Short mmCIF file of C-alpha atoms and ligand atoms in Angstrom, two decimals:
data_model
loop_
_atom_site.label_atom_id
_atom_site.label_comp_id
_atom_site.label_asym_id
_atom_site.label_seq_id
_atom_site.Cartn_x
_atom_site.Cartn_y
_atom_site.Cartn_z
CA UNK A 28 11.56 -25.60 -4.29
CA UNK A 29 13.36 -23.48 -1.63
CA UNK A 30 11.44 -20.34 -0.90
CA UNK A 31 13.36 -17.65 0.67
CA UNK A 32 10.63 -15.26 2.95
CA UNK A 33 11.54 -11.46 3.31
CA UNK A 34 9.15 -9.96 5.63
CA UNK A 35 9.38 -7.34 8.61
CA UNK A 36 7.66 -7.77 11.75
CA UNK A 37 5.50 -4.74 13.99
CA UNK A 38 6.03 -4.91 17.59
CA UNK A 39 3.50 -2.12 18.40
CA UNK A 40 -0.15 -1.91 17.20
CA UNK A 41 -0.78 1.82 15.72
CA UNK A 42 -2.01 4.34 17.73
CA UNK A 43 -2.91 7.51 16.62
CA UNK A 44 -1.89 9.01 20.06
CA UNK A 45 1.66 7.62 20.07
CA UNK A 46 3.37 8.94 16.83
CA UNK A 47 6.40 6.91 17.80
CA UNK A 48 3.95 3.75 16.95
CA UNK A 49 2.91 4.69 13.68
CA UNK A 50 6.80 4.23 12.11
CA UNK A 51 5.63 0.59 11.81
CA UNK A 52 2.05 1.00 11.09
CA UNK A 53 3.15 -0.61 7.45
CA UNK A 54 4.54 -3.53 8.64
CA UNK A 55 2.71 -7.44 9.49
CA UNK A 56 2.55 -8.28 13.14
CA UNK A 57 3.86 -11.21 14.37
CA UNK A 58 1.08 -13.95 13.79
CA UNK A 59 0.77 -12.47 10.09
CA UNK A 60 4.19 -13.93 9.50
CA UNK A 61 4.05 -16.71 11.22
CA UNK A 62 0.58 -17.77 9.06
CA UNK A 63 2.15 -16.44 5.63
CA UNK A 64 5.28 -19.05 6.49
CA UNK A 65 2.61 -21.78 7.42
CA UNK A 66 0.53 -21.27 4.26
CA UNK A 67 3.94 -21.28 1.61
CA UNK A 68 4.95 -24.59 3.49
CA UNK A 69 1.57 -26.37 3.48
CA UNK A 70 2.07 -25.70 -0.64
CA UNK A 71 5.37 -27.47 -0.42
CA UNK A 72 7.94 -24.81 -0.52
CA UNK A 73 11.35 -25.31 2.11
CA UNK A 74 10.54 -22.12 3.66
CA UNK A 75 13.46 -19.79 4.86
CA UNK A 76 12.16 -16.88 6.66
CA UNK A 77 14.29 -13.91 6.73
CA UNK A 78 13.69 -10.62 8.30
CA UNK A 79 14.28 -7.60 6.41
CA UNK A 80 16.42 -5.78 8.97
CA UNK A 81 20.59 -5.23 8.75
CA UNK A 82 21.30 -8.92 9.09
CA UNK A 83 19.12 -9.83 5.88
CA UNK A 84 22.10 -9.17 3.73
CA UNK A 85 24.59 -11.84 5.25
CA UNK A 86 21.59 -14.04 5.08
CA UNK A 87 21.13 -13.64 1.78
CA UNK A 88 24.72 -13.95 1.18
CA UNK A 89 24.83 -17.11 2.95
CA UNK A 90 21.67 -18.94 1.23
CA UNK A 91 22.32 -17.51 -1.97
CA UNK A 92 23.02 -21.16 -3.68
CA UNK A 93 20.10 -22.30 -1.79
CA UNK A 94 17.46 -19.78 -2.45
CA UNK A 95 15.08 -20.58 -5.59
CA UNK A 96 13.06 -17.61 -4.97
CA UNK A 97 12.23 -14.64 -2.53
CA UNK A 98 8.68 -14.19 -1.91
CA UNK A 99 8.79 -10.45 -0.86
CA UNK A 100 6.63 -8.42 1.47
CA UNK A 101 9.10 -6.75 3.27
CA UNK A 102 8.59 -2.75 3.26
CA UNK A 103 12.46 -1.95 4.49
CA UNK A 104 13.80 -0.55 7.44
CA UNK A 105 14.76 2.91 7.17
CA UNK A 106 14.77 6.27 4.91
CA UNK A 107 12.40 7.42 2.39
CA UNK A 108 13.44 4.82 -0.58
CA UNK A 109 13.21 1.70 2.19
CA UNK A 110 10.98 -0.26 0.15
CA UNK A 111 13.48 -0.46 -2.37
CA UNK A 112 16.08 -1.88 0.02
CA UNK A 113 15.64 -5.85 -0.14
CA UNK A 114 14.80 -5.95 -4.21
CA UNK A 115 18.04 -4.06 -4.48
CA UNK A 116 19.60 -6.77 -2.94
CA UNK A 117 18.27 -8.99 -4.45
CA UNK A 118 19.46 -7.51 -7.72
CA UNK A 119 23.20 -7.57 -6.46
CA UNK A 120 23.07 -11.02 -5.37
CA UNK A 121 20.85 -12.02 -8.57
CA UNK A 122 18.14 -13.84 -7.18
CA UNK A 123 15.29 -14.23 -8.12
CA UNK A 124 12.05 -12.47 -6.39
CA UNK A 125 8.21 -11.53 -6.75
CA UNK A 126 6.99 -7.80 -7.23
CA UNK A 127 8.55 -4.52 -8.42
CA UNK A 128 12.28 -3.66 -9.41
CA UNK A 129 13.67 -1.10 -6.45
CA UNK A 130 13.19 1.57 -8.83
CA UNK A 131 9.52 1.07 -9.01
CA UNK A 132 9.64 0.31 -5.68
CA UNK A 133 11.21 3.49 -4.85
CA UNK A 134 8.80 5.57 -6.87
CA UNK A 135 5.75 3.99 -5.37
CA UNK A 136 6.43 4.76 -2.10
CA UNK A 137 7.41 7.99 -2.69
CA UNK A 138 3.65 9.63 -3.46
CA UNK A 139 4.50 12.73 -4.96
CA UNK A 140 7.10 11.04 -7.34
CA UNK A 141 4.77 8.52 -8.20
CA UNK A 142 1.89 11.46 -8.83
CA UNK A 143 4.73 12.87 -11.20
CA UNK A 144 4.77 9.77 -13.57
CA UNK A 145 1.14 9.50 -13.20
CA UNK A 146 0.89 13.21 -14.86
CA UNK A 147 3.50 12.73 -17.23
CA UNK A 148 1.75 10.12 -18.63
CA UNK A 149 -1.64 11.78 -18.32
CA UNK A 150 -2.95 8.89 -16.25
CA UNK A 151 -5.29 10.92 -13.91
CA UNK A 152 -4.44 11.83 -10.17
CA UNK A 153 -4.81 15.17 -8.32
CA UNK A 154 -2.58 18.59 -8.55
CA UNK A 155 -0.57 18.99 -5.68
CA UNK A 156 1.92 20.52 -3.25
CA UNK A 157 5.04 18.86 -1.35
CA UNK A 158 5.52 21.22 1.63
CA UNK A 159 9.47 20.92 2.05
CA UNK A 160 9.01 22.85 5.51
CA UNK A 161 5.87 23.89 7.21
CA UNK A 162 6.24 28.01 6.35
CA UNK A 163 5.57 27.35 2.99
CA UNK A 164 2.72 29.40 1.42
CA UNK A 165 0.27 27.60 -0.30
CA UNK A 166 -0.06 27.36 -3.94
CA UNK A 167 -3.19 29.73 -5.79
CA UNK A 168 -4.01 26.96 -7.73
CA UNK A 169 -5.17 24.74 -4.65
CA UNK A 170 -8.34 24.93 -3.00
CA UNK A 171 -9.76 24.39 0.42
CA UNK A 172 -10.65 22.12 2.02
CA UNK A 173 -7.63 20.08 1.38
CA UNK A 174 -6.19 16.66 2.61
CA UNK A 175 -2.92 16.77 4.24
CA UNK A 176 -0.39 13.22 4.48
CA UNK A 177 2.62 12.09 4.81
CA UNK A 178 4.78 11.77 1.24
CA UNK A 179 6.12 8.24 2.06
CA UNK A 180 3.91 6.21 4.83
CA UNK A 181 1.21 3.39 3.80
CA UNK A 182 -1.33 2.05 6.11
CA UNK A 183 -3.11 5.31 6.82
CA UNK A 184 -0.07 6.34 8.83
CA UNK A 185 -0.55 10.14 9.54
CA UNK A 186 -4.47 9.98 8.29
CA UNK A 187 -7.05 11.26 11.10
CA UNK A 188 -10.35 13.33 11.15
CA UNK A 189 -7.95 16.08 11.21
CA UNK A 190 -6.13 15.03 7.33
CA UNK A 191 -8.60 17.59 6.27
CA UNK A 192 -8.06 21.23 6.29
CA UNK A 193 -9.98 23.70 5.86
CA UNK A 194 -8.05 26.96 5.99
CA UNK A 195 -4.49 28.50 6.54
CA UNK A 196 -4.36 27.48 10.21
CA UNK A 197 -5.33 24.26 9.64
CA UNK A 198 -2.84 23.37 7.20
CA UNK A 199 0.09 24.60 9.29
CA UNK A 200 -0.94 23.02 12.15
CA UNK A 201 -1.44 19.69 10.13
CA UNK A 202 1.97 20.08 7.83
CA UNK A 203 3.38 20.84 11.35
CA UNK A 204 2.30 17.12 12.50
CA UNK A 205 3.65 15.41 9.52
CA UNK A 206 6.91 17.10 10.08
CA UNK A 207 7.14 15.90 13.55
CA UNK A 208 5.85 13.05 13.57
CA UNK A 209 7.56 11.34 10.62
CA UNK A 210 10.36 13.15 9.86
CA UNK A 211 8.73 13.65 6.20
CA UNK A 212 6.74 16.22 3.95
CA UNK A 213 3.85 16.60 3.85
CA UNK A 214 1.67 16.64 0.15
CA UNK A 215 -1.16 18.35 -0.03
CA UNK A 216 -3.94 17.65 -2.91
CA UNK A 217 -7.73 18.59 -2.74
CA UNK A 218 -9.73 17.09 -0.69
CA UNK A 219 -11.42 14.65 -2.54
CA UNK A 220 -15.87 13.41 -2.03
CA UNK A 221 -16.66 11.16 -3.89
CA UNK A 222 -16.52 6.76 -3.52
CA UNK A 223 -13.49 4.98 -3.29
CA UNK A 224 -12.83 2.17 -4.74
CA UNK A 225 -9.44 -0.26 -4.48
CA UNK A 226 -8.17 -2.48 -7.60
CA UNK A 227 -5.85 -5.29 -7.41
CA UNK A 228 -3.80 -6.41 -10.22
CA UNK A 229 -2.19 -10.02 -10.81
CA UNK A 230 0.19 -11.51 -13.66
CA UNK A 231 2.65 -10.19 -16.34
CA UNK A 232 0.75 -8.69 -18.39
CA UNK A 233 -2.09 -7.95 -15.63
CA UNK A 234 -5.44 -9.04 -14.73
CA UNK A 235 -7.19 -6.58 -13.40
CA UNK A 236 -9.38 -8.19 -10.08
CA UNK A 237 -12.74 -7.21 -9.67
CA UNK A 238 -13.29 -3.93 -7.84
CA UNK A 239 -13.40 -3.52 -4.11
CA UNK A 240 -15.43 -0.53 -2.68
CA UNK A 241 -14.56 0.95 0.39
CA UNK A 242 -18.35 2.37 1.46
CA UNK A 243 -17.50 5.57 3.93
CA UNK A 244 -21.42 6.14 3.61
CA UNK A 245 -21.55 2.80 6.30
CA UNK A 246 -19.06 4.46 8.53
CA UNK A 247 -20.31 5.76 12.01
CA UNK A 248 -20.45 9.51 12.09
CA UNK A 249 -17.62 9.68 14.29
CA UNK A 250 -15.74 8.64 11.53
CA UNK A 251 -14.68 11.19 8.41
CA UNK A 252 -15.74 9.67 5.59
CA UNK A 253 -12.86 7.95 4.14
CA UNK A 254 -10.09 5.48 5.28
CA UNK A 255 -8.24 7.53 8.43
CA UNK A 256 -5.76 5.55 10.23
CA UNK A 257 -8.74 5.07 13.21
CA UNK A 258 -11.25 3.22 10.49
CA UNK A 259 -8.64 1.04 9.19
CA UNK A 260 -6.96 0.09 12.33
CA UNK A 261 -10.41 0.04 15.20
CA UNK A 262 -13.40 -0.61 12.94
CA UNK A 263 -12.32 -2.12 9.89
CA UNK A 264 -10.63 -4.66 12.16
CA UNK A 265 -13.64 -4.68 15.06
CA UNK A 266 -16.30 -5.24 12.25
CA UNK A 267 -13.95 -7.49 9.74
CA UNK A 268 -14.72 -4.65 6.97
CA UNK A 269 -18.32 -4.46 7.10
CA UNK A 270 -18.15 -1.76 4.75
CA UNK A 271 -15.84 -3.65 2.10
CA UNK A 272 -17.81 -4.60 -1.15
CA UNK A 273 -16.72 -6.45 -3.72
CA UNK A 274 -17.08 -6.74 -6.80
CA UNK A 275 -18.33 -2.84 -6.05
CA UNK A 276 -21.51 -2.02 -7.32
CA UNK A 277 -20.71 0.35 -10.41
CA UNK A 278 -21.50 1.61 -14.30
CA UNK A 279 -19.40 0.01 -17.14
CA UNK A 280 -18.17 3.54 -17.75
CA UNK A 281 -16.66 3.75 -14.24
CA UNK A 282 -15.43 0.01 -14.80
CA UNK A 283 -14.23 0.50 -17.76
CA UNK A 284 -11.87 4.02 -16.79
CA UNK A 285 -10.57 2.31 -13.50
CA UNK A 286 -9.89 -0.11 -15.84
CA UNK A 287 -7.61 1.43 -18.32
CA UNK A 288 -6.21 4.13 -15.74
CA UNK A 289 -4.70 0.84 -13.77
CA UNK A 290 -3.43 -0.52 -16.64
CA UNK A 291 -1.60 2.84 -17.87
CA UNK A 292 -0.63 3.33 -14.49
CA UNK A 293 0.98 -0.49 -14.31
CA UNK A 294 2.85 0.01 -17.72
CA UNK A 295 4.10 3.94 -16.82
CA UNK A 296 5.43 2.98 -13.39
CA UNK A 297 6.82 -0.63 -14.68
CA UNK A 298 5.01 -2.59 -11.36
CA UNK A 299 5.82 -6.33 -12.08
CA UNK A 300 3.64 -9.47 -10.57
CA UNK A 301 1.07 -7.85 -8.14
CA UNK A 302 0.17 -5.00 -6.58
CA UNK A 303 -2.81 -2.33 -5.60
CA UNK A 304 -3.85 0.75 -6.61
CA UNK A 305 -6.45 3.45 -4.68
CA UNK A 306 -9.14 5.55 -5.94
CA UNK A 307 -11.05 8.16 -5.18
CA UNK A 308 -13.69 9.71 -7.08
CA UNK A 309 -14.68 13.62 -7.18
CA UNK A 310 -18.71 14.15 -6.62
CA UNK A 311 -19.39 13.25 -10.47
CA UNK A 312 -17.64 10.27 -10.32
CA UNK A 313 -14.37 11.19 -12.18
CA UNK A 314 -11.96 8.57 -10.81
CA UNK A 315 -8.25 9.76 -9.54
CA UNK A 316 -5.48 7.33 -8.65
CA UNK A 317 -4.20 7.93 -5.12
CA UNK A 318 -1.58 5.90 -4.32
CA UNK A 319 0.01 2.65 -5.81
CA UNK A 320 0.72 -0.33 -2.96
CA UNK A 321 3.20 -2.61 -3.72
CA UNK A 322 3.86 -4.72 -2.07
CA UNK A 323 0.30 -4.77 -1.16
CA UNK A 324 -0.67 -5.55 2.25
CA UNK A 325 -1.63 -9.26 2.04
CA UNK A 326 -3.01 -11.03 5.12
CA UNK A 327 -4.39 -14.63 5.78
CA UNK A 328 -8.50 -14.56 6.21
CA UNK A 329 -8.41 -16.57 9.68
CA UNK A 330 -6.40 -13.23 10.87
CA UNK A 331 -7.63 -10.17 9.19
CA UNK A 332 -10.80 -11.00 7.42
CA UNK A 333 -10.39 -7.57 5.65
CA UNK A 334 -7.10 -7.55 4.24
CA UNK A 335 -7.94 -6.10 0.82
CA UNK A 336 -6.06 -8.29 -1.89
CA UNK A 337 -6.87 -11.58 -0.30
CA UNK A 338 -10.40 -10.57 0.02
CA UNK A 339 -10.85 -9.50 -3.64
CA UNK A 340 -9.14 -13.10 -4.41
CA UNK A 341 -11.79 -14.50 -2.73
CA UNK A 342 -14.42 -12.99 -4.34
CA UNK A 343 -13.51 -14.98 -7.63
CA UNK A 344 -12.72 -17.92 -5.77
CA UNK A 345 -9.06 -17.73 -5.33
CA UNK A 346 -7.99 -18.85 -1.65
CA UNK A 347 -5.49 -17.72 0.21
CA UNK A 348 -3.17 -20.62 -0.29
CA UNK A 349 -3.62 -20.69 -4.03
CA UNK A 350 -2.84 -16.88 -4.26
CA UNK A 351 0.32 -17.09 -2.95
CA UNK A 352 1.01 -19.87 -5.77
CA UNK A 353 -0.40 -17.88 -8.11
CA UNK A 354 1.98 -15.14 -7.07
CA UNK A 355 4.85 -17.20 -7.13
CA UNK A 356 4.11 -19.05 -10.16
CA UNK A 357 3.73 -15.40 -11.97
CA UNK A 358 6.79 -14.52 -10.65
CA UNK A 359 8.75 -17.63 -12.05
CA UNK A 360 7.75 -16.96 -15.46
CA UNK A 361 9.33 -13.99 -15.10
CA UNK A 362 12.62 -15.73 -15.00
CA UNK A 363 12.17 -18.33 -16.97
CA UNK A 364 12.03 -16.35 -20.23
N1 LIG B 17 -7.20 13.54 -1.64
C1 LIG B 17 -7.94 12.79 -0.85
N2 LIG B 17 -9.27 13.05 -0.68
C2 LIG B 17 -10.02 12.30 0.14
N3 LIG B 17 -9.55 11.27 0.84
C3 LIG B 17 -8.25 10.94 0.71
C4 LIG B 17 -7.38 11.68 -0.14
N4 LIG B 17 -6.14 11.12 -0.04
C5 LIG B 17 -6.25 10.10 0.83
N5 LIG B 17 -7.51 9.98 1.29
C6 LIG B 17 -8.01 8.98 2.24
O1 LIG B 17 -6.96 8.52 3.05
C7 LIG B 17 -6.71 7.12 2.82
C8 LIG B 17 -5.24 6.83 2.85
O2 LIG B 17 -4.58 7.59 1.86
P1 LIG B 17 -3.60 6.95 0.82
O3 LIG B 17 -3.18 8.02 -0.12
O4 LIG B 17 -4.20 5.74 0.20
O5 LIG B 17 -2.33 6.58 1.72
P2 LIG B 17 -1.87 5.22 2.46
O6 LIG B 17 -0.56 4.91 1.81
O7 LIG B 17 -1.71 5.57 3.88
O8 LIG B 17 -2.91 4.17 2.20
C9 LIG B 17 -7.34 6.84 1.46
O9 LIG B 17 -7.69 5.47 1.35
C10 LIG B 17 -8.53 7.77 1.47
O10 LIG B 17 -9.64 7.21 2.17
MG1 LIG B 18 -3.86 3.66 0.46
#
């Protein structure tokens, strides 16, 4: 089988001092790619690897005939709707390809869209504000302190100590950031307490993965308590995610509604194959969906010890190597219907 591999590459490490850097803070560096291609040829695939820059289309084009399948985990090159970019493609040239549509692509990374379905469908996530320029007043119905991010990034990009507001000057200063730095608005929800947990979801329909906790509690204090861009990119990395747990240590109630909201949230956004979802809990442990990841980041063990989906695939005894089958395989049965 003849596995076309749609992937695209960072050539800086993130660096919360150099905003330029961040742009790619969502993409795999080099050696992640290179391992992912190693890994789908040890299973026996003829792997072409294509980046997911201008070129990919011609590339595409050409292999078309070739091409049983792309194995996706390219995030797109440019504008707010990139992620969409190669499964639209894909659609056009009708082949065949793991994950979401480029609608639900588009949705996903788009957080306040996403948050829109996610109300609509009284699946539970926080109120909140888009601020379409940095003047805007702020909304009666929102609180302080609040968390400020950018609408479209992944990876933590845009999320420091300083994500959290806690008063008029704060936010403008912060909203400020987002707008310079990323070209992007900034959406503003409540600044949430509680644990945070991280579910990954496999097959068509889904199995929901046993849960991975994110413990902030293990953080040093220099850290905020949650995942800023400088805990997932210095110590998550420097301790391999120390503070990762899973299966996370919870109630069956909890289980049970992280449960069902990821399974709402998988059917009202129309996520196909794989993909992760965040939560964060308020004080009383009411759970509220974040943000959806899809494709999820997914990096070999020998690399990145913490990458979150392989890491929860572990922890039932799925390797690395067979999760990328599995993956495929799901994917395939898609088309076969
Ligand atoms: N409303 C919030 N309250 C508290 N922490 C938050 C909130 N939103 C985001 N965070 C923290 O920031 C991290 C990154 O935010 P997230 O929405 O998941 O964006 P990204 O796409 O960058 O992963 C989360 O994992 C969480 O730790
Ligand atoms: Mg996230």
């Amino acid at each position: 089988m003849n596995i076309a591999f749609l992937y695209n590459v960072r050539h800086r490490y993130p660096d919360p001092k150099k905003p330029q850097t961040l742009r790619e803070a969502d993409f795999d560096d080099p050696e992640t790619t290179e391992l992912q291609i190693k890994y789908l040829k040890k299973l026996g695939y003829k792997v072409f690897p294509i980046e997911a820059n201008e070129e990919a289309y011609f590339k595409l084009y050409r292999l078309k005939s070739k091409i049983d399948l792309v194995f996706n985990v390219s995030e797109g090159l440019h504008g707010n709707d990139r992620e969409a970019q190669i499964p639209a493609m894909l659609e056009m040239l009708q082949i065949p390809y793991t994950g979401s549509s480029p609608l639900a692509q588009a949705i996903v990374l788009n957080k306040s869209k996403a948050k829109e379905i996610l109300i609509a469908n009284k699946i539970p996530t926080l109120p909140f504000q888009l601020f379409k320029s940095r003047n805007e007043k702020l909304n009666k119905s929102l609180n302080y302190p609040l968390m400020v991010k950018p609408v479209s990034e992944g990876s933590s990009a845009g999320i420091t100590n300083k994500s959290v507001v806690y008063n008029e000057a704060g936010l403008h200063k912060q909203v400020t950031y987002i707008e310079e730095t990323f070209g992007e608005q900034a959406l503003v929800e409540p600044y949430l307490e509680g644990r945070e947990f991280s579910i990954a979801m496999l097959g068509n329909p889904p199995q929901v993965l046993p849960i991975l906790e994110s413990d902030h509690s293990m953080l040093p204090k220099k850290y905020m308590p949650f995942d800023s861009l400088e805990v997932k990119w210095f110590y998550e990395i420097a301790t391999s995610g120390k503070h990762l747990k899973c299966p996370a240590k919870i109630n069956l109630v909890l289980e049970k509604k992280i449960n069902k909201i990821c399974l709402d949230l998988w059917n009202a956004i129309g996520i196909r194959d794989w993909c992760r979802i965040d939560i964060r809990c308020d004080k009383k442990e009411n759970p509220y969906v974040l943000e959806v990841n899809s494709p999820p980041g997914c990096t070999p063990p020998e690399h990145d010890p913490a990458s979150y989906f392989p890491l929860i695939a572990r922890s039932i005894g799925i390797d690395y190597e067979n999760l990328l089958k599995m993956i495929i395989e799901t994917a395939l049965k898609r088309y076969k219907k």
